[in-house]
Every structure is written in structure tokens, then in C-alpha cells.
PDB file of C-alpha atoms in Angstrom:
ATOM      1  CA  MET A  19      37.361   8.860  15.791  1.00  0.00           C
ATOM      2  CA  ALA A  20      34.118   8.873  17.808  1.00  0.00           C
ATOM      3  CA  GLU A  21      33.008   5.605  19.248  1.00  0.00           C
ATOM      4  CA  GLU A  22      29.972   3.892  17.754  1.00  0.00           C
ATOM      5  CA  TYR A  23      27.383   2.929  20.330  1.00  0.00           C
ATOM      6  CA  MET A  24      25.711  -0.428  20.005  1.00  0.00           C
ATOM      7  CA  THR A  25      21.964  -0.934  19.826  1.00  0.00           C
ATOM      8  CA  ALA A  26      19.516  -3.948  19.936  1.00  0.00           C
ATOM      9  CA  TYR A  27      19.716  -6.163  16.846  1.00  0.00           C
ATOM     10  CA  HIS A  28      23.409  -5.632  16.325  1.00  0.00           C
ATOM     11  CA  PHE A  29      25.134  -8.962  15.594  1.00  0.00           C
ATOM     12  CA  THR A  30      27.620 -10.562  18.036  1.00  0.00           C
ATOM     13  CA  LYS A  31      29.958 -13.544  17.852  1.00  0.00           C
ATOM     14  CA  CYS A  32      31.799 -15.733  20.315  1.00  0.00           C
ATOM     15  CA  ASP A  33      35.331 -16.944  19.512  1.00  0.00           C
ATOM     16  CA  LYS A  34      34.267 -20.415  20.741  1.00  0.00           C
ATOM     17  CA  GLY A  35      30.916 -20.474  18.908  1.00  0.00           C
ATOM     18  CA  SER A  36      30.005 -21.561  15.391  1.00  0.00           C
ATOM     19  CA  ARG A  37      27.719 -18.738  14.148  1.00  0.00           C
ATOM     20  CA  GLU A  38      26.813 -15.137  14.755  1.00  0.00           C
ATOM     21  CA  GLU A  39      23.672 -13.976  16.578  1.00  0.00           C
ATOM     22  CA  TYR A  40      21.964 -10.621  17.140  1.00  0.00           C
ATOM     23  CA  ILE A  41      21.671  -9.275  20.628  1.00  0.00           C
ATOM     24  CA  ASN A  42      18.202  -8.783  22.128  1.00  0.00           C
ATOM     25  CA  LEU A  43      16.757  -6.071  24.345  1.00  0.00           C
ATOM     26  CA  PRO A  44      13.221  -6.920  25.397  1.00  0.00           C
ATOM     27  CA  VAL A  45      12.979  -3.926  27.780  1.00  0.00           C
ATOM     28  CA  ASP A  46      14.811  -0.827  26.542  1.00  0.00           C
ATOM     29  CA  HIS A  47      16.572   1.808  28.600  1.00  0.00           C
ATOM     30  CA  GLY A  48      14.634   4.744  27.183  1.00  0.00           C
ATOM     31  CA  VAL A  49      17.495   5.952  24.888  1.00  0.00           C
ATOM     32  CA  ILE A  50      17.165   5.499  21.125  1.00  0.00           C
ATOM     33  CA  SER A  51      19.880   5.713  18.442  1.00  0.00           C
ATOM     34  CA  MET A  52      19.311   8.631  16.099  1.00  0.00           C
ATOM     35  CA  THR A  53      20.979   6.557  13.360  1.00  0.00           C
ATOM     36  CA  THR A  54      19.228   3.204  13.531  1.00  0.00           C
ATOM     37  CA  GLY A  55      16.092   4.032  15.595  1.00  0.00           C
ATOM     38  CA  TYR A  56      16.846   1.105  17.887  1.00  0.00           C
ATOM     39  CA  PRO A  57      17.413   1.311  21.720  1.00  0.00           C
ATOM     40  CA  LEU A  58      20.995   1.610  22.952  1.00  0.00           C
ATOM     41  CA  LEU A  59      22.585  -1.115  25.089  1.00  0.00           C
ATOM     42  CA  ASN A  60      24.434  -0.811  28.376  1.00  0.00           C
ATOM     43  CA  ALA A  61      26.875  -2.973  30.331  1.00  0.00           C
ATOM     44  CA  ASN A  62      24.107  -4.778  32.148  1.00  0.00           C
ATOM     45  CA  ASP A  63      22.642  -6.333  28.950  1.00  0.00           C
ATOM     46  CA  HIS A  64      24.559  -9.624  29.435  1.00  0.00           C
ATOM     47  CA  ARG A  65      21.814 -12.090  30.441  1.00  0.00           C
ATOM     48  CA  TYR A  66      21.381 -15.420  28.782  1.00  0.00           C
ATOM     49  CA  GLU A  67      18.730 -16.927  30.991  1.00  0.00           C
ATOM     50  CA  GLY A  68      15.209 -15.649  31.734  1.00  0.00           C
ATOM     51  CA  GLU A  69      12.401 -13.945  29.935  1.00  0.00           C
ATOM     52  CA  ASN A  70      14.471 -10.761  29.314  1.00  0.00           C
ATOM     53  CA  LYS A  71      17.580 -12.430  28.063  1.00  0.00           C
ATOM     54  CA  ASN A  72      19.969 -10.554  25.790  1.00  0.00           C
ATOM     55  CA  ILE A  73      22.401 -13.181  24.594  1.00  0.00           C
ATOM     56  CA  ARG A  74      20.802 -15.823  22.259  1.00  0.00           C
ATOM     57  CA  GLY A  75      23.661 -18.367  22.040  1.00  0.00           C
ATOM     58  CA  TYR A  76      26.031 -19.260  19.149  1.00  0.00           C
ATOM     59  CA  CYS A  77      24.853 -22.765  18.068  1.00  0.00           C
ATOM     60  CA  SER A  78      27.737 -25.073  18.955  1.00  0.00           C
ATOM     61  CA  CYS A  79      30.617 -24.449  21.357  1.00  0.00           C
ATOM     62  CA  LYS A  80      34.237 -25.693  20.957  1.00  0.00           C
ATOM     63  CA  VAL A  81      34.408 -26.277  24.744  1.00  0.00           C
ATOM     64  CA  ILE A  82      31.095 -27.810  25.855  1.00  0.00           C
ATOM     65  CA  GLY A  83      29.361 -28.770  22.606  1.00  0.00           C
ATOM     66  CA  GLN A  84      25.925 -27.133  22.451  1.00  0.00           C
ATOM     67  CA  CYS A  85      26.305 -23.398  23.242  1.00  0.00           C
ATOM     68  CA  ARG A  86      24.682 -22.321  26.497  1.00  0.00           C
ATOM     69  CA  PRO A  87      26.603 -19.060  27.467  1.00  0.00           C
ATOM     70  CA  LEU A  88      27.373 -18.511  31.080  1.00  0.00           C
ATOM     71  CA  THR A  89      27.735 -14.713  31.326  1.00  0.00           C
ATOM     72  CA  PRO A  90      27.227 -13.544  34.948  1.00  0.00           C
ATOM     73  CA  LYS A  91      29.592 -10.529  34.670  1.00  0.00           C
ATOM     74  CA  VAL A  92      28.829  -7.265  32.950  1.00  0.00           C
ATOM     75  CA  TRP A  93      30.379  -6.173  29.570  1.00  0.00           C
ATOM     76  CA  GLU A  94      33.924  -4.889  29.557  1.00  0.00           C
ATOM     77  CA  SER A  95      35.588  -2.109  27.476  1.00  0.00           C
ATOM     78  CA  THR A  96      32.510   0.043  27.604  1.00  0.00           C
ATOM     79  CA  ALA A  97      32.072   3.809  26.922  1.00  0.00           C
ATOM     80  CA  LYS A  98      34.051   5.976  29.320  1.00  0.00           C
ATOM     81  CA  LYS A  99      31.846   9.056  29.325  1.00  0.00           C
ATOM     82  CA  HIS A 100      28.231   8.060  28.680  1.00  0.00           C
ATOM     83  CA  LEU A 101      25.912   6.296  31.099  1.00  0.00           C
ATOM     84  CA  ILE A 102      22.591   4.779  30.009  1.00  0.00           C
ATOM     85  CA  GLU A 103      20.229   4.098  32.898  1.00  0.00           C
ATOM     86  CA  GLY A 104      23.161   4.148  35.365  1.00  0.00           C
ATOM     87  CA  ALA A 105      25.439   1.818  33.400  1.00  0.00           C
ATOM     88  CA  PRO A 106      28.074   2.508  30.728  1.00  0.00           C
ATOM     89  CA  ALA A 107      26.961   2.339  27.095  1.00  0.00           C
ATOM     90  CA  LEU A 108      28.287  -0.423  24.873  1.00  0.00           C
ATOM     91  CA  THR A 109      30.548   0.386  21.892  1.00  0.00           C
ATOM     92  CA  GLU A 110      31.829  -1.639  18.975  1.00  0.00           C
ATOM     93  CA  ASN A 111      34.898  -2.455  21.147  1.00  0.00           C
ATOM     94  CA  SER A 112      32.943  -3.850  24.177  1.00  0.00           C
ATOM     95  CA  LYS A 113      33.626  -7.520  25.192  1.00  0.00           C
ATOM     96  CA  LEU A 114      31.691  -9.973  27.250  1.00  0.00           C
ATOM     97  CA  LYS A 115      33.361 -12.972  29.014  1.00  0.00           C
ATOM     98  CA  CYS A 116      31.729 -16.419  29.072  1.00  0.00           C
ATOM     99  CA  MET A 117      32.780 -18.623  32.015  1.00  0.00           C
ATOM    100  CA  TYR A 118      33.423 -21.500  29.591  1.00  0.00           C
ATOM    101  CA  GLY A 119      36.368 -19.509  28.098  1.00  0.00           C
ATOM    102  CA  GLY A 120      34.748 -17.688  25.147  1.00  0.00           C
ATOM    103  CA  THR A 121      34.855 -13.930  24.491  1.00  0.00           C
ATOM    104  CA  ILE A 122      31.712 -12.307  23.005  1.00  0.00           C
ATOM    105  CA  SER A 123      32.133  -9.216  20.797  1.00  0.00           C
ATOM    106  CA  PHE A 124      30.157  -7.236  18.180  1.00  0.00           C
ATOM    107  CA  CYS A 125      30.582  -8.077  14.498  1.00  0.00           C
ATOM    108  CA  ASP A 126      29.103  -7.514  11.050  1.00  0.00           C
ATOM    109  CA  PRO A 127      25.969  -9.490  10.150  1.00  0.00           C
ATOM    110  CA  PRO A 128      26.561 -12.859   8.399  1.00  0.00           C
ATOM    111  CA  ALA A 129      26.458 -12.969   4.626  1.00  0.00           C
ATOM    112  CA  ASP A 130      22.879 -14.211   4.252  1.00  0.00           C
ATOM    113  CA  VAL A 131      21.596 -11.442   6.548  1.00  0.00           C
ATOM    114  CA  GLN A 132      23.656  -8.807   4.713  1.00  0.00           C
ATOM    115  CA  LYS A 133      22.091  -9.994   1.457  1.00  0.00           C
ATOM    116  CA  LYS A 134      18.594  -9.599   2.919  1.00  0.00           C
ATOM    117  CA  MET A 135      19.440  -6.186   4.278  1.00  0.00           C
ATOM    118  CA  GLN A 136      20.668  -5.083   0.885  1.00  0.00           C
ATOM    119  CA  GLU A 137      17.504  -6.465  -0.837  1.00  0.00           C
ATOM    120  CA  GLN A 138      15.359  -4.529   1.646  1.00  0.00           C
ATOM    121  CA  GLU A 139      17.442  -1.367   1.106  1.00  0.00           C
ATOM    122  CA  ASP A 140      17.139  -1.690  -2.657  1.00  0.00           C
ATOM    123  CA  ALA A 141      13.371  -2.204  -2.431  1.00  0.00           C
ATOM    124  CA  GLU A 142      12.958   0.899  -0.151  1.00  0.00           C
ATOM    125  CA  LYS A 143      15.112   2.918  -2.622  1.00  0.00           C
ATOM    126  CA  LYS A 144      13.092   1.787  -5.541  1.00  0.00           C
ATOM    127  CA  ALA A 145       9.837   2.672  -3.707  1.00  0.00           C
ATOM    128  CA  GLN A 146      11.209   6.030  -2.860  1.00  0.00           C
ATOM    129  CA  GLU A 147      12.175   6.662  -6.506  1.00  0.00           C
ATOM    130  CA  LEU A 148       8.707   5.684  -7.711  1.00  0.00           C
ATOM    131  CA  GLN A 149       7.041   7.949  -5.222  1.00  0.00           C
ATOM    132  CA  GLU A 150       9.277  10.890  -6.233  1.00  0.00           C
ATOM    133  CA  ALA A 151       8.595  10.104  -9.930  1.00  0.00           C
ATOM    134  CA  GLN A 152       4.861  10.241  -9.193  1.00  0.00           C
ATOM    135  CA  GLU A 153       5.107  13.461  -7.284  1.00  0.00           C
ATOM    136  CA  ASN A 154       7.234  15.124 -10.011  1.00  0.00           C
ATOM    137  CA  SER A 155       5.194  13.861 -12.988  1.00  0.00           C
ATOM    138  CA  ASN A 156       3.167  16.186 -15.234  1.00  0.00           C
ATOM    139  CA  SER A 157       0.581  13.564 -16.064  1.00  0.00           C
ATOM    140  CA  SER A 158      -0.411  10.049 -15.185  1.00  0.00           C
ATOM    141  CA  TYR A 159      -2.964   7.365 -15.825  1.00  0.00           C
ATOM    142  CA  MET A 160      -3.917   4.147 -14.240  1.00  0.00           C
ATOM    143  CA  GLY A 161      -3.258   0.981 -16.262  1.00  0.00           C
ATOM    144  CA  GLU A 162      -4.159  -2.634 -15.873  1.00  0.00           C
ATOM    145  CA  ASP A 163      -3.650  -4.569 -12.628  1.00  0.00           C
ATOM    146  CA  GLY A 164      -3.477  -1.443 -10.551  1.00  0.00           C
ATOM    147  CA  MET A 165      -0.333  -0.292 -12.395  1.00  0.00           C
ATOM    148  CA  GLY A 166       0.115   3.412 -13.090  1.00  0.00           C
ATOM    149  CA  VAL A 167       2.331   4.985 -15.752  1.00  0.00           C
ATOM    150  CA  SER A 168       3.747   8.432 -15.177  1.00  0.00           C
ATOM    151  CA  MET A 169       5.714  10.945 -17.242  1.00  0.00           C
ATOM    152  CA  ASP A 170       8.817  12.453 -15.675  1.00  0.00           C
ATOM    153  CA  SER A 171       8.605  16.195 -15.941  1.00  0.00           C
ATOM    154  CA  ASP A 172      12.388  16.517 -16.662  1.00  0.00           C
ATOM    155  CA  THR A 173      13.112  13.565 -19.035  1.00  0.00           C
ATOM    156  CA  GLY A 174       9.690  13.228 -20.612  1.00  0.00           C
ATOM    157  CA  GLU A 175       9.938   9.409 -20.200  1.00  0.00           C
ATOM    158  CA  TRP A 176       7.178   7.135 -18.975  1.00  0.00           C
ATOM    159  CA  GLU A 177       7.834   5.110 -15.816  1.00  0.00           C
ATOM    160  CA  ASP A 178       5.956   2.339 -14.126  1.00  0.00           C
ATOM    161  CA  ASN A 179       4.387   3.285 -10.796  1.00  0.00           C
ATOM    162  CA  ASP A 180       2.990   0.376  -8.821  1.00  0.00           C
ATOM    163  CA  ARG A 181       0.238   1.394  -6.377  1.00  0.00           C
ATOM    164  CA  THR A 182       0.838  -1.848  -4.490  1.00  0.00           C
ATOM    165  CA  GLY A 183       4.490  -0.944  -3.814  1.00  0.00           C
ATOM    166  CA  THR A 184       6.287  -0.827  -0.469  1.00  0.00           C
ATOM    167  CA  GLY A 185       5.291   2.801   0.356  1.00  0.00           C
ATOM    168  CA  HIS A 186       1.680   2.288  -0.446  1.00  0.00           C
ATOM    169  CA  ALA A 187       1.405  -0.958   1.436  1.00  0.00           C
ATOM    170  CA  ASP A 188       3.055   0.525   4.534  1.00  0.00           C
ATOM    171  CA  PHE A 189       0.693   3.548   4.428  1.00  0.00           C
ATOM    172  CA  VAL A 190      -2.362   1.363   4.237  1.00  0.00           C
ATOM    173  CA  LYS A 191      -1.075  -0.949   7.023  1.00  0.00           C
ATOM    174  CA  GLU A 192      -0.241   1.971   9.390  1.00  0.00           C
ATOM    175  CA  SER A 193      -3.620   3.633   8.637  1.00  0.00           C
ATOM    176  CA  LEU A 194      -5.459   0.444   9.439  1.00  0.00           C
ATOM    177  CA  LYS A 195      -3.531  -0.067  12.669  1.00  0.00           C
ATOM    178  CA  LYS A 196      -4.490   3.524  13.757  1.00  0.00           C
ATOM    179  CA  MET A 197      -8.157   2.913  12.996  1.00  0.00           C
ATOM    180  CA  ILE A 198      -8.097  -0.344  14.884  1.00  0.00           C
ATOM    181  CA  GLY A 199      -6.308   1.279  17.845  1.00  0.00           C
ATOM    182  CA  MET A 200      -8.964   4.020  17.898  1.00  0.00           C
ATOM    183  CA  GLY A 201     -11.781   1.511  17.864  1.00  0.00           C
ATOM    184  CA  LEU A 202     -12.978   2.586  14.444  1.00  0.00           C
ATOM    185  CA  ALA A 203     -12.365  -0.863  12.933  1.00  0.00           C
ATOM    186  CA  PRO A 204     -12.404  -4.300  14.543  1.00  0.00           C
ATOM    187  CA  LYS A 205      -9.287  -6.336  15.269  1.00  0.00           C
ATOM    188  CA  PRO A 206      -8.909  -9.177  12.768  1.00  0.00           C
ATOM    189  CA  GLU A 207      -9.517 -11.832  15.419  1.00  0.00           C
ATOM    190  CA  GLU A 208     -12.625 -10.041  16.646  1.00  0.00           C
ATOM    191  CA  MET A 209     -14.369  -9.856  13.229  1.00  0.00           C
ATOM    192  CA  THR A 210     -17.823 -11.431  13.017  1.00  0.00           C
ATOM    193  CA  GLY A 211     -17.256 -12.119   9.335  1.00  0.00           C
ATOM    194  CA  ASP A 212     -14.313 -13.280   7.288  1.00  0.00           C
ATOM    195  CA  TYR A 213     -13.194  -9.803   6.224  1.00  0.00           C
ATOM    196  CA  CYS A 214     -13.962  -6.110   6.462  1.00  0.00           C
ATOM    197  CA  VAL A 215     -14.315  -3.862   3.449  1.00  0.00           C
ATOM    198  CA  ALA A 216     -14.564  -0.145   2.798  1.00  0.00           C
ATOM    199  CA  THR A 217     -14.955   1.592  -0.542  1.00  0.00           C
ATOM    200  CA  VAL A 218     -15.173   5.130  -1.944  1.00  0.00           C
ATOM    201  CA  GLY A 219     -16.766   5.482  -5.385  1.00  0.00           C
ATOM    202  CA  ALA A 220     -17.764   8.331  -7.766  1.00  0.00           C
ATOM    203  CA  ASN A 221     -20.136   8.635 -10.700  1.00  0.00           C
ATOM    204  CA  VAL A 222     -18.165   8.659 -13.864  1.00  0.00           C
ATOM    205  CA  PHE A 223     -21.080   9.256 -16.262  1.00  0.00           C
ATOM    206  CA  GLY A 224     -24.728   8.254 -16.277  1.00  0.00           C
ATOM    207  CA  ASN A 225     -25.284   5.263 -14.074  1.00  0.00           C
ATOM    208  CA  VAL A 226     -21.640   4.052 -14.253  1.00  0.00           C
ATOM    209  CA  SER A 227     -19.370   4.588 -11.237  1.00  0.00           C
ATOM    210  CA  ALA A 228     -15.812   3.604 -10.354  1.00  0.00           C
ATOM    211  CA  GLY A 229     -14.323   3.180  -6.937  1.00  0.00           C
ATOM    212  CA  VAL A 230     -11.362   2.113  -4.827  1.00  0.00           C
ATOM    213  CA  GLY A 231     -11.143   0.548  -1.373  1.00  0.00           C
ATOM    214  CA  VAL A 232      -9.376  -1.701   1.052  1.00  0.00           C
ATOM    215  CA  ILE A 233     -10.098  -5.061   2.555  1.00  0.00           C
ATOM    216  CA  TYR A 234      -8.523  -6.764   5.530  1.00  0.00           C
ATOM    217  CA  ASP A 235      -9.312 -10.343   6.674  1.00  0.00           C
ATOM    218  CA  ARG A 236      -9.333 -12.422   9.843  1.00  0.00           C
ATOM    219  CA  LYS A 237      -5.687 -13.366   9.302  1.00  0.00           C
ATOM    220  CA  GLY A 238      -4.549  -9.715   8.973  1.00  0.00           C
ATOM    221  CA  ASN A 239      -4.044  -9.885   5.204  1.00  0.00           C
ATOM    222  CA  ILE A 240      -4.551  -6.432   3.497  1.00  0.00           C
ATOM    223  CA  TYR A 241      -5.935  -6.060   0.001  1.00  0.00           C
ATOM    224  CA  ASP A 242      -6.320  -3.194  -2.478  1.00  0.00           C
ATOM    225  CA  LEU A 243      -9.709  -3.141  -4.143  1.00  0.00           C
ATOM    226  CA  GLY A 244     -10.787  -1.518  -7.393  1.00  0.00           C
ATOM    227  CA  GLU A 245     -14.225  -1.747  -8.991  1.00  0.00           C
ATOM    228  CA  VAL A 246     -16.479  -0.516 -11.727  1.00  0.00           C
ATOM    229  CA  SER A 247     -20.246  -0.743 -11.301  1.00  0.00           C
ATOM    230  CA  VAL A 248     -23.402  -0.055 -13.242  1.00  0.00           C
ATOM    231  CA  GLY A 249     -26.434   0.904 -11.172  1.00  0.00           C
ATOM    232  CA  ARG A 250     -30.128   1.255 -11.556  1.00  0.00           C
ATOM    233  CA  GLY A 251     -31.835   3.436  -8.987  1.00  0.00           C
ATOM    234  CA  LEU A 252     -31.291   6.766  -7.227  1.00  0.00           C
ATOM    235  CA  SER A 253     -27.937   8.231  -6.438  1.00  0.00           C
ATOM    236  CA  LEU A 254     -28.065  11.086  -3.861  1.00  0.00           C
ATOM    237  CA  GLY A 255     -24.634  12.377  -4.660  1.00  0.00           C
ATOM    238  CA  ARG A 256     -21.626  12.015  -6.922  1.00  0.00           C
ATOM    239  CA  VAL A 257     -19.589  10.188  -4.248  1.00  0.00           C
ATOM    240  CA  GLN A 258     -20.695   6.944  -2.529  1.00  0.00           C
ATOM    241  CA  ILE A 259     -19.044   5.567   0.567  1.00  0.00           C
ATOM    242  CA  SER A 260     -19.687   2.094   2.031  1.00  0.00           C
ATOM    243  CA  ALA A 261     -18.222  -0.011   4.814  1.00  0.00           C
ATOM    244  CA  GLY A 262     -19.066  -3.404   6.223  1.00  0.00           C
ATOM    245  CA  GLU A 263     -18.205  -7.086   6.525  1.00  0.00           C
ATOM    246  CA  GLY A 264     -18.133 -10.039   4.144  1.00  0.00           C
ATOM    247  CA  ASN A 265     -18.252 -13.816   4.470  1.00  0.00           C
ATOM    248  CA  VAL A 266     -16.765 -16.537   2.221  1.00  0.00           C
ATOM    249  CA  PRO A 267     -18.565 -19.861   2.832  1.00  0.00           C
ATOM    250  CA  VAL A 268     -15.590 -21.966   1.803  1.00  0.00           C
ATOM    251  CA  LEU A 269     -13.445 -20.472   4.589  1.00  0.00           C
ATOM    252  CA  LYS A 270     -13.456 -21.791   8.193  1.00  0.00           C
ATOM    253  CA  ASN A 271     -11.961 -20.237  11.274  1.00  0.00           C
ATOM    254  CA  ASN A 272      -8.965 -22.609  11.041  1.00  0.00           C
ATOM    255  CA  SER A 273      -8.243 -21.808   7.359  1.00  0.00           C
ATOM    256  CA  SER A 274      -4.741 -20.789   6.655  1.00  0.00           C
ATOM    257  CA  SER A 275      -3.687 -17.255   5.658  1.00  0.00           C
ATOM    258  CA  GLU A 276      -2.865 -18.541   2.147  1.00  0.00           C
ATOM    259  CA  LYS A 277      -6.452 -19.914   1.750  1.00  0.00           C
ATOM    260  CA  TYR A 278      -7.905 -16.510   2.738  1.00  0.00           C
ATOM    261  CA  ILE A 279      -5.656 -14.757   0.182  1.00  0.00           C
ATOM    262  CA  ASP A 280      -6.645 -17.337  -2.493  1.00  0.00           C
ATOM    263  CA  ALA A 281     -10.360 -16.947  -1.764  1.00  0.00           C
ATOM    264  CA  ILE A 282     -10.507 -13.158  -1.530  1.00  0.00           C
ATOM    265  CA  SER A 283      -7.995 -12.114  -4.226  1.00  0.00           C
ATOM    266  CA  GLY A 284      -8.763 -11.953  -7.894  1.00  0.00           C
ATOM    267  CA  VAL A 285     -11.341 -10.604 -10.325  1.00  0.00           C
ATOM    268  CA  SER A 286     -14.992 -11.050  -9.351  1.00  0.00           C
ATOM    269  CA  VAL A 287     -18.426  -9.975 -10.545  1.00  0.00           C
ATOM    270  CA  GLY A 288     -21.237  -9.132  -8.111  1.00  0.00           C
ATOM    271  CA  ILE A 289     -24.656  -7.737  -7.623  1.00  0.00           C
ATOM    272  CA  ASP A 290     -25.999  -5.753  -4.647  1.00  0.00           C
ATOM    273  CA  GLN A 291     -29.033  -3.925  -3.504  1.00  0.00           C
ATOM    274  CA  SER A 292     -28.783  -0.690  -1.488  1.00  0.00           C
ATOM    275  CA  ASN A 293     -31.262   1.167   0.640  1.00  0.00           C
ATOM    276  CA  GLY A 294     -28.845   2.663   3.091  1.00  0.00           C
ATOM    277  CA  LEU A 295     -28.068  -0.933   4.102  1.00  0.00           C
ATOM    278  CA  GLN A 296     -26.279  -2.578   1.126  1.00  0.00           C
ATOM    279  CA  VAL A 297     -26.512  -6.369   0.689  1.00  0.00           C
ATOM    280  CA  GLY A 298     -24.601  -8.122  -2.031  1.00  0.00           C
ATOM    281  CA  ILE A 299     -23.177 -11.321  -3.341  1.00  0.00           C
ATOM    282  CA  SER A 300     -20.142 -11.850  -5.601  1.00  0.00           C
ATOM    283  CA  GLY A 301     -18.087 -14.616  -7.185  1.00  0.00           C
ATOM    284  CA  THR A 302     -14.494 -14.862  -8.273  1.00  0.00           C
ATOM    285  CA  LEU A 303     -14.063 -15.671 -11.961  1.00  0.00           C
ATOM    286  CA  PRO A 304     -14.354 -18.370 -13.171  1.00  0.00           C
ATOM    287  CA  ARG A 305     -15.320 -20.255 -10.046  1.00  0.00           C
ATOM    288  CA  GLY A 306     -18.678 -18.672  -9.337  1.00  0.00           C
ATOM    289  CA  PRO A 307     -20.448 -17.198  -6.242  1.00  0.00           C
ATOM    290  CA  GLU A 308     -18.371 -17.423  -3.044  1.00  0.00           C
ATOM    291  CA  SER A 309     -18.866 -14.336  -0.898  1.00  0.00           C
ATOM    292  CA  SER A 310     -21.556 -12.149   0.506  1.00  0.00           C
ATOM    293  CA  GLU A 311     -21.322  -8.668   1.967  1.00  0.00           C
ATOM    294  CA  ILE A 312     -23.449  -6.462   4.264  1.00  0.00           C
ATOM    295  CA  LYS A 313     -22.411  -2.769   4.268  1.00  0.00           C
ATOM    296  CA  LEU A 314     -23.697   0.605   5.254  1.00  0.00           C
ATOM    297  CA  SER A 315     -23.767   2.575   2.090  1.00  0.00           C
ATOM    298  CA  VAL A 316     -24.577   6.247   1.477  1.00  0.00           C
ATOM    299  CA  PRO A 317     -25.987   7.990  -0.373  1.00  0.00           C
ATOM    300  CA  SER A 318     -27.598   5.626  -2.878  1.00  0.00           C
ATOM    301  CA  ILE A 319     -30.746   3.527  -3.366  1.00  0.00           C
ATOM    302  CA  GLY A 320     -31.046   0.799  -5.985  1.00  0.00           C
ATOM    303  CA  VAL A 321     -29.419  -2.260  -7.602  1.00  0.00           C
ATOM    304  CA  ASN A 322     -25.800  -2.384  -8.791  1.00  0.00           C
ATOM    305  CA  GLY A 323     -23.735  -4.796 -10.805  1.00  0.00           C
ATOM    306  CA  SER A 324     -20.049  -4.602 -10.427  1.00  0.00           C
ATOM    307  CA  LEU A 325     -16.704  -5.838 -11.656  1.00  0.00           C
ATOM    308  CA  ARG A 326     -14.089  -5.934  -8.872  1.00  0.00           C
ATOM    309  CA  GLU A 327     -10.354  -6.673  -8.683  1.00  0.00           C
ATOM    310  CA  VAL A 328      -8.730  -7.487  -5.335  1.00  0.00           C
ATOM    311  CA  VAL A 329      -4.971  -7.672  -4.846  1.00  0.00           C
ATOM    312  CA  CYS A 330      -3.183  -8.687  -1.629  1.00  0.00           C
ATOM    313  CA  ILE A 331      -0.555  -6.128  -0.682  1.00  0.00           C
ATOM    314  CA  GLY A 332       0.680  -7.260   2.762  1.00  0.00           C
ATOM    315  CA  ASN A 333      -0.288  -8.212   6.321  1.00  0.00           C
ATOM    316  CA  LEU A 334      -0.957  -6.262   9.456  1.00  0.00           C
ATOM    317  CA  TYR A 335       1.304  -8.577  11.495  1.00  0.00           C
ATOM    318  CA  GLU A 336       4.291  -8.449   9.145  1.00  0.00           C
ATOM    319  CA  LYS A 337       7.596  -7.658  10.885  1.00  0.00           C
ATOM    320  CA  THR A 338       9.282  -4.634   9.445  1.00  0.00           C
ATOM    321  CA  ASN A 339      12.725  -3.027   9.226  1.00  0.00           C
ATOM    322  CA  TYR A 340      15.696  -4.885  10.737  1.00  0.00           C
ATOM    323  CA  GLU A 341      13.874  -7.856  12.091  1.00  0.00           C
ATOM    324  CA  ASN A 342      12.918  -8.806   8.581  1.00  0.00           C
ATOM    325  CA  VAL A 343      16.531  -9.735   7.748  1.00  0.00           C
ATOM    326  CA  ILE A 344      16.982 -12.208  10.684  1.00  0.00           C
ATOM    327  CA  PRO A 345      16.636 -15.785   9.388  1.00  0.00           C
ATOM    328  CA  SER A 346      13.562 -17.670  10.706  1.00  0.00           C
ATOM    329  CA  ASP A 347      15.638 -20.629  11.856  1.00  0.00           C
ATOM    330  CA  ARG A 348      17.667 -18.510  14.325  1.00  0.00           C
TER     331      ARG A 348
END
């Protein structure tokens, strides 16, 4: 049987310690596992002290009390054939000796972490199923609260399709990160307002239009936006695009992320005037006016009244993948 090579974030245990811990690799060796996507470890990844430490400790020690591993020597029982950056690769059979008498080895994640891993796997599977159902459906329509309902082309059954699901949120988050990285959108901490907003709308009939968009705030929270507006003026095209910033007077720079979500999310009514530069004010029902926006908007001139719904779908700074399943108290 082929040996399994170990990567960062695999869990380890010490026979003198009281709990499992994952192994860290702050600076990788340039070799990534095709199975997990994480960097492979080598025999030199045995440090406990310093900024680039690998071993995190195992809570309490049967020998010295509080665990402070002393691991000056390299890993033993390493791969016989494969070197990574000049040192043998680690396998599931590798061992690391602690000078206090303990032996460190690789192990399965603890039960609470395995539960979180399973929950994440189930969520990703459900998101994939919903995406496939949407792609294979013959017809669909959007329902209340951003929920879509689609018909499976094989079974003829209707299925829920949440546009705020995992796949959608990840797509929006990665798209925003790319735009920020390219300088097309400001970093959250560099905003001059409380949030940035961008919308795309289209005339439905007469002076009624419908649109969708995205908002992200100074705390990195991301929101889906949907709105219906009635305008009076001149529309120079069937599609209107606007982008700009908004301010919420009740928020301060030291407001928590939760306060931002509470202030920005929800159903609101608003009015704005556009002449290339769009200025508007809106209020979340039933509390009243609480935000103002200044946007570049083309191609329309006039006054609009709108009904908007905003739903928080995630955060730019959320950890993803395996790190999500590591308890915060570790």
C-alpha cells in the first residue's frame, strides 16, 4: 500500500499530552498535495518555538504539567524515496521525539472537529446539488426573500434554490477580492463611507425597473441587494448601472460587525435623484431614514422611488476550507 504523505493542518497527538492539535506550516516548501490542496511537510518541520513554529502543544503533559514540547531533532520514520526541499517527506507513520519523553505522531481529528468537517462537507454537497439542479432545470422563477424555485428536467419536481447559498456567496466574495486586488474597488478599511454599493437594473415596463446588486461594508460584510423602483424622468437605455458609497449615521468607526449587519440588512424604502451623479436617502422599515448614498449612475436622469431588500451572505475575511473546522479556543 502506498504511503500517505502528510500536509499542513493534519492533526497530531503526543502520548504524554491531553488533546490533539493540528500541525502548522507558516512557510511552505513549494509542494502541494493534489488530494487536499495543502502544502506537504518534511522532516525539518519540528519547531515549537519561534514565529514559524510547527508544533502547537498538547495542552497538559503527564511529565511536566503544562505542555511545552522540546523537539530539537527532526522527524523519524519518514519517506524513504521522496525529498521535499532537501528533506524526507512526512508520512502517516512518521514520529517526532520530545525530550520530556513523549512521542508525537499523526492521528485522526478529534470528534468535535470531525463533526464540523462533516457539516461543511454536507453543506458543500447540498450547494453543489442546488447548483446542478438549477443548471439542469427547464424553468425557474424567483420567489420571496431571494429564494428561487426550479423544476428538475428529469423528475418534474420543484426544488428550492437559494441564491444566498454557499456557492453564490463564495463567487461574490472571490469576485470582490479580485476587484479590490485590481484597484477597481476600495479595501473595506480604506472606504470613505460606511459601505460600497453597485447595482444593475433594467426597465420592466413603463417607468418601473428591477435590479440586483452587491454591497460590502467597512467590516468586510457582503450583502445581496434586490430592488424595484418607479422613476419619473428620462431613461437613456433599458439597462441602468450605478456604483458608489453610502453612509449610515447611526454607525461609528468602532461599531461592531454585527451592528453594521443590523443597520444595513433588511427591507428599506428610498428616493434618489439622478443626473449622472445619483444622490439618494433610504430608511429601513419600520425604523425610518438611516442611510444616504452618492453614486455614479448611467444612463438615466430623474427621480426614483425604490423598495430594496438587503441580505448579508458572508464576509470577505471569513476563513475557508479546513481552517474553519479548527475550534477557536485552540
